[in-house]
Structure formats: C-alpha cells, structure tokens
Amino acid sequence: MLKVNEMDLRGSDGIATLQSSTSQLAPSKHEAARGIEEARLDWRSIAAIAPAIIILLGFLFLFFYGVFQSLTDLKFGRPLVRFIGLDNYAALIKTADLWNSVRATVVYAGSAVFVQAALGLALAKLFATEVFLARLMRPVILLPLVLPPMSVALMWTTMMDPQSGIMNYLLSLAGISRFAWISDPATAMFSLVLIDVWTYTPFFALIIFAGLQGINDEIREAARVNGAKGWAIFLHIELPLIAPYILIAAVFRLIESLNQFDIIFGTTQGGPGNSTAVLSVRAYITAFQNLAFGRGAAVMVVNWMIVLVGTFAMVKLWRFVRQRVS
C-alpha cells in the first residue's frame, strides 16, 4: 500500500508539474489581448506617419522625374521627347555660362555664410551680456527672418537705386560718392551678399546664442580662478564649445544659399550681364525663358550635386568638431 501511495503521489506531482509548465508556456488571455492591442497601436502609428511618407515619396518622385527630364531633349512645343542621355550635360560643360554660374553660386554662398557666421557670433556674444543695447535688440533682431524673401528683394532694390535710393543718400552724408550697387557688374554680387547677410544673420545669432546659454558658468569661473581673461575665456573655452552650433547653422544656411533664387531674381534677375546668374537663376532662364526644359533640368541637377558635396563636407566637419568637443 505504501508503494502504491508513493507511486500515486509521484504521479500526481508529475501531473501537477506538467500542468504548471503547460500553463507557463501557454499565453494567458490578458497577454493575448495585450498583443492584439499592440498590433492595433502599430497600425495606428503607421496611419499617423502615412501622410509624411506619402509627401516624402512625392518629393522623391519629382526629384527623379527631374533627373529623367535632364536626360531628354524636352522643349516647349516639341511633341516628341527623346532620351538623349548625357548630351545636355556635355553641352553645358562646353559653355562658359555654366562655369560662370558655378563661380557665382560658390562665391555668393561662401561669402554670405562666412560673413553671417562672424556677425552672428558677435551678436550672440552681445546678447549674452546685460548691456542695454543687447536687451533692446533681442526682440528686433528676428524681424528680417519673418519677411518674405521677394519683399526683401523689392525693398532693397528701391533702397539701392543709384539715383534716388536711401543707401546713396546715407553715403552722401558721410561724404562718400554715389555707389552703383546692383547696377554695376563689379558691385552687384557684393550688394546681393549684403542683402543676404542682413536677412539671415539673425538665424546664426539665435543658434549661437542658444549655444552660449548652454555653457555652464562653473567652467568660466574655473578659468577666471586660473587667471584667464575675457578674450582667453572666449577663444579657449566658449568658442570650442559653441563651434558645433556654428557649423550646424552653417549647414542649413549653406544649403539655402546655394539654392537661393528669390532675392537674386527679385533684385538683379541674374544681371547686370551674367555677373549674378547663379545656377538657380540660370536654370529658370534656361527652362522658362528659353523654354528648354531638359537643359534647365540639367542645370538644376548640377546645382544639386554642388549642394550635396558642400553639405556632405560641412556635416563631416561638424561631426569631427563635435567629437573633439565631447
């Protein structure tokens, strides 16, 4: 009897152990319901980001369609469009207008971004102080950013009129003779860079000011205790720490400056001559004035390649500086 009971107990223990193991392996009703709920949440997440995905796919379609157009002889009034490969690019490379536009684009973007970075750094440093002028300028400095670029172009065109513009009037008060501004090929690019600097320097100032505000005051105090003066603190402590902020602002501004159209077309339309015919303006003239859409698309692809190379180089520099600061 004892043996039988022992066997019964062992059997019942085995059955209980097996049942408990099976219950652990088998998912409960609550876990199954939770899995169904998570699946529903995933579908909701996909539905939430679907508009963004559709817009992105739309932009990609337009981009690749533009690249395809640059490989054709598409022209207004031509019923049959042929695929001609790289003939548009080969023809552009042989023309002096393309290289003049490339030079104008690089000079415009490089000069504007460099001057904006320097002035933006100075303004941000001023805003970080308690000077009365800094408190007065803080709410006003962002006004150029909220103006439409075409309105800015029309405003500065009026101000830079060689005969009746207020800019030459202000120069005459200082005893300086009349300046040609956008009417002379020798000064037109300088004038456009001046307009761009006036418009977008506040962007740099805002980003760099945010970087200065993020620096711990204990670092500055430690430098002062060790005998560092104002310029030494700025050059060896503040400037390295805000360098990533300067470069990330430069990346965004470089992209926009290389693609700038509104300000340039609204003031000079690429003139006088071809002195300010950057690639975006050259593409517009080629496509919508000369009605050579395939050739104009090829100019825009060249512009895109320059933007891609410049942005890639700036991002690599930003990552290197960020690692050094870290």
XYZ file of C-alpha atoms in Angstrom:
326
model
C 0.000 0.000 0.000
C 2.794 2.355 0.793
C 4.371 1.715 -2.577
C 1.114 2.291 -4.320
C 0.540 5.536 -2.470
C 4.040 6.677 -3.201
C 3.516 5.964 -6.882
C 0.185 7.812 -6.787
C 1.821 10.800 -5.137
C 4.665 10.819 -7.614
C 2.192 10.569 -10.449
C 0.100 13.378 -9.113
C 3.239 15.519 -8.659
C 4.258 14.848 -12.227
C 0.819 15.749 -13.480
C 0.855 18.967 -11.402
C 4.324 19.842 -12.658
C 3.287 19.179 -16.238
C 0.155 21.295 -15.830
C 2.129 24.176 -14.320
C 4.711 24.007 -17.118
C 1.964 23.964 -19.712
C 0.268 26.931 -18.080
C 3.544 28.868 -18.122
C 4.191 28.112 -21.777
C 0.669 28.841 -22.929
C -0.058 32.609 -23.159
C -2.769 33.929 -20.917
C -5.836 35.695 -22.197
C -4.515 39.025 -20.917
C -1.220 38.601 -22.782
C -3.057 37.690 -25.980
C -5.291 40.725 -25.608
C -2.230 42.879 -24.985
C -0.597 41.530 -28.161
C -3.706 42.390 -30.167
C -3.736 45.873 -28.644
C -0.073 46.410 -29.520
C -0.812 45.338 -33.089
C -3.601 47.901 -33.216
C -1.269 50.561 -31.868
C 1.254 49.694 -34.588
C -1.393 50.194 -37.252
C -2.336 53.490 -35.667
C 1.317 54.562 -35.704
C 1.607 53.631 -39.360
C -1.570 55.552 -40.140
C -0.182 58.569 -38.246
C 3.048 58.704 -40.260
C 1.417 57.759 -43.569
C 0.925 61.408 -44.705
C 4.614 62.139 -44.108
C 5.606 59.011 -46.054
C 3.314 59.985 -48.940
C 4.765 63.504 -49.062
C 8.318 62.116 -48.980
C 7.550 59.710 -51.817
C 6.018 62.600 -53.756
C 9.194 64.667 -53.387
C 11.340 61.697 -54.396
C 9.180 61.118 -57.465
C 9.507 64.768 -58.512
C 13.265 64.673 -57.951
C 13.838 61.544 -60.025
C 11.444 62.832 -62.680
C 13.544 65.999 -62.883
C 16.681 63.878 -63.270
C 14.938 61.962 -66.058
C 13.980 65.239 -67.755
C 17.635 66.299 -67.743
C 18.388 63.228 -69.865
C 15.865 64.192 -72.551
C 15.509 66.908 -75.193
C 12.253 68.165 -73.655
C 11.384 71.571 -75.062
C 8.221 73.624 -75.262
C 6.229 72.906 -78.431
C 8.127 69.714 -79.235
C 5.574 66.847 -79.439
C 8.141 64.034 -79.392
C 10.547 63.826 -76.440
C 13.665 61.745 -76.999
C 16.039 60.228 -74.480
C 19.460 61.729 -75.243
C 21.461 60.568 -72.231
C 24.192 62.926 -71.066
C 24.086 65.201 -74.119
C 22.632 68.106 -72.098
C 25.455 67.866 -69.585
C 28.076 67.614 -72.322
C 26.680 70.747 -73.976
C 26.589 72.631 -70.653
C 30.183 71.787 -69.802
C 31.344 73.314 -73.086
C 29.605 76.654 -72.401
C 31.151 79.476 -70.401
C 27.759 80.375 -68.913
C 27.664 77.227 -66.775
C 31.091 77.817 -65.248
C 30.264 81.467 -64.681
C 27.103 80.378 -62.842
C 29.037 77.833 -60.780
C 31.550 80.512 -59.783
C 28.784 82.985 -58.922
C 26.934 80.362 -56.855
C 30.001 79.367 -54.838
C 31.109 82.974 -54.290
C 27.640 84.068 -53.222
C 27.025 81.163 -50.832
C 30.536 81.076 -49.367
C 30.751 84.827 -48.781
C 27.262 85.080 -47.306
C 27.669 82.150 -44.900
C 31.113 83.278 -43.720
C 30.042 86.863 -43.008
C 26.797 85.714 -41.373
C 28.708 83.350 -39.080
C 31.097 86.109 -37.982
C 28.372 88.714 -37.419
C 26.051 86.171 -35.821
C 28.786 85.222 -33.360
C 29.335 88.875 -32.457
C 25.603 89.483 -31.989
C 25.178 86.324 -29.911
C 28.032 87.379 -27.677
C 26.394 90.784 -27.294
C 23.021 89.212 -26.451
C 24.677 87.124 -23.738
C 25.586 90.311 -21.841
C 23.358 92.641 -19.849
C 24.130 95.691 -21.957
C 21.128 97.949 -22.617
C 21.695 97.750 -26.382
C 21.539 93.947 -26.199
C 18.217 93.991 -24.350
C 16.901 96.481 -26.905
C 17.948 94.438 -29.940
C 16.812 90.987 -28.789
C 13.150 91.333 -29.851
C 14.024 93.308 -33.001
C 16.803 91.164 -34.448
C 14.441 88.451 -35.733
C 12.338 90.801 -37.868
C 14.304 90.216 -41.125
C 13.663 86.470 -40.841
C 9.878 86.864 -40.902
C 9.851 88.930 -44.102
C 9.201 87.115 -47.410
C 12.402 86.956 -49.499
C 10.723 88.588 -52.501
C 9.582 91.503 -50.317
C 13.140 91.851 -49.053
C 14.388 91.911 -52.646
C 11.943 94.632 -53.706
C 12.688 96.710 -50.606
C 16.452 96.607 -51.146
C 16.081 97.270 -54.879
C 14.357 100.539 -54.009
C 16.903 101.392 -51.322
C 19.842 100.682 -53.659
C 18.587 102.796 -56.544
C 21.661 104.769 -57.730
C 19.697 107.994 -58.210
C 17.031 108.121 -55.520
C 17.853 105.292 -53.137
C 18.320 105.929 -49.435
C 21.593 103.984 -49.352
C 23.395 106.522 -51.524
C 21.797 109.334 -49.503
C 23.267 107.897 -46.301
C 26.646 107.553 -48.003
C 26.475 111.192 -49.132
C 26.012 112.273 -45.503
C 29.377 110.651 -44.767
C 30.978 112.347 -47.772
C 31.114 109.175 -49.895
C 30.289 109.399 -53.588
C 27.415 107.537 -55.187
C 27.663 103.755 -55.265
C 26.335 101.707 -58.206
C 25.120 98.836 -56.002
C 23.180 96.301 -58.156
C 23.503 98.382 -61.349
C 27.196 97.601 -61.908
C 28.594 94.106 -62.592
C 31.556 94.913 -60.346
C 29.387 95.642 -57.286
C 26.236 93.596 -57.925
C 27.488 90.439 -56.163
C 28.641 92.468 -53.161
C 25.183 94.042 -52.963
C 23.440 90.669 -53.055
C 25.683 89.297 -50.321
C 24.875 92.378 -48.241
C 21.135 91.730 -48.632
C 21.543 88.061 -47.708
C 23.660 88.961 -44.670
C 21.064 91.476 -43.452
C 18.288 88.902 -43.866
C 19.808 85.748 -42.384
C 22.413 86.857 -39.830
C 19.719 86.681 -37.085
C 19.457 82.937 -37.742
C 23.118 82.481 -36.856
C 22.783 84.801 -33.860
C 19.847 82.809 -32.483
C 21.564 79.406 -32.817
C 24.881 80.614 -31.373
C 23.137 82.435 -28.525
C 21.437 79.160 -27.584
C 24.861 77.510 -27.516
C 26.302 80.216 -25.275
C 23.394 79.843 -22.881
C 24.128 76.125 -22.601
C 27.675 76.629 -21.296
C 27.961 76.026 -17.559
C 29.069 79.144 -15.660
C 31.271 76.981 -13.451
C 33.590 76.428 -16.408
C 34.045 80.166 -16.847
C 34.560 80.684 -13.113
C 37.203 77.966 -13.034
C 39.017 79.660 -15.920
C 38.873 83.032 -14.144
C 40.273 81.483 -10.961
C 43.199 80.162 -13.013
C 43.878 83.699 -14.269
C 42.187 83.607 -17.690
C 40.906 86.936 -19.024
C 37.863 87.697 -21.168
C 39.387 87.023 -24.592
C 41.194 83.912 -23.385
C 37.939 82.501 -21.975
C 36.173 83.209 -25.252
C 38.882 81.753 -27.523
C 39.811 78.678 -25.498
C 36.555 77.776 -23.751
C 33.453 79.352 -25.285
C 34.420 79.208 -28.964
C 35.318 75.465 -28.975
C 32.094 74.653 -27.109
C 29.852 76.613 -29.486
C 31.700 75.536 -32.653
C 29.192 72.686 -33.316
C 26.350 75.207 -33.092
C 28.086 77.484 -35.600
C 28.670 74.613 -38.006
C 25.132 73.210 -37.814
C 23.780 76.693 -38.551
C 26.274 76.950 -41.421
C 24.998 73.652 -42.870
C 21.421 74.921 -43.091
C 22.456 78.315 -44.426
C 24.844 76.802 -46.995
C 22.055 74.631 -48.393
C 19.720 77.610 -48.666
C 22.366 79.960 -50.074
C 23.403 77.518 -52.794
C 19.727 77.247 -53.779
C 18.923 80.947 -53.363
C 16.590 82.277 -56.028
C 14.082 84.796 -54.654
C 16.484 87.515 -53.502
C 18.709 87.269 -56.568
C 15.957 87.114 -59.168
C 13.944 89.801 -57.383
C 16.835 92.273 -57.468
C 19.092 91.622 -60.470
C 17.456 88.708 -62.388
C 20.981 87.392 -62.903
C 22.403 90.668 -64.218
C 23.948 93.048 -64.964
C 25.217 90.842 -67.736
C 25.757 87.444 -66.131
C 27.516 88.707 -63.025
C 24.903 87.321 -60.600
C 23.456 84.478 -62.688
C 23.750 81.729 -60.080
C 22.728 78.202 -61.028
C 19.151 78.506 -59.776
C 18.602 81.655 -61.832
C 20.379 80.114 -64.826
C 18.086 77.093 -64.637
C 14.999 79.322 -64.512
C 16.145 81.366 -67.514
C 17.013 78.233 -69.486
C 13.774 76.409 -68.705
C 11.119 79.120 -68.538
C 12.509 81.884 -70.755
C 14.370 79.837 -73.357
C 11.777 77.022 -72.932
C 14.496 74.333 -72.941
C 13.149 72.286 -70.031
C 15.561 69.388 -70.438
C 18.598 71.687 -70.426
C 17.198 73.627 -67.463
C 16.685 70.410 -65.512
C 20.323 69.514 -66.206
C 21.424 72.843 -64.694
C 19.382 72.113 -61.570
C 20.950 68.652 -61.269
C 24.395 70.303 -61.398
C 23.233 72.685 -58.666
C 22.005 69.732 -56.604
C 25.377 67.990 -56.932
C 27.179 71.095 -55.658
C 24.756 71.334 -52.727
C 25.299 67.645 -51.951
C 29.097 67.933 -51.957
C 29.112 71.136 -49.889
C 26.628 69.767 -47.354
C 28.487 66.468 -47.025
C 31.758 68.300 -46.346
C 30.133 70.565 -43.740
C 28.456 67.639 -41.974
C 31.771 65.748 -41.829
C 33.413 68.835 -40.333
C 30.567 69.204 -37.831
C 30.924 65.589 -36.699
C 34.690 65.976 -36.289
C 34.325 69.149 -34.223
C 31.550 67.614 -32.137
C 33.732 64.606 -31.300
C 36.600 66.898 -30.318
C 34.310 68.916 -28.051
C 32.851 65.767 -26.498
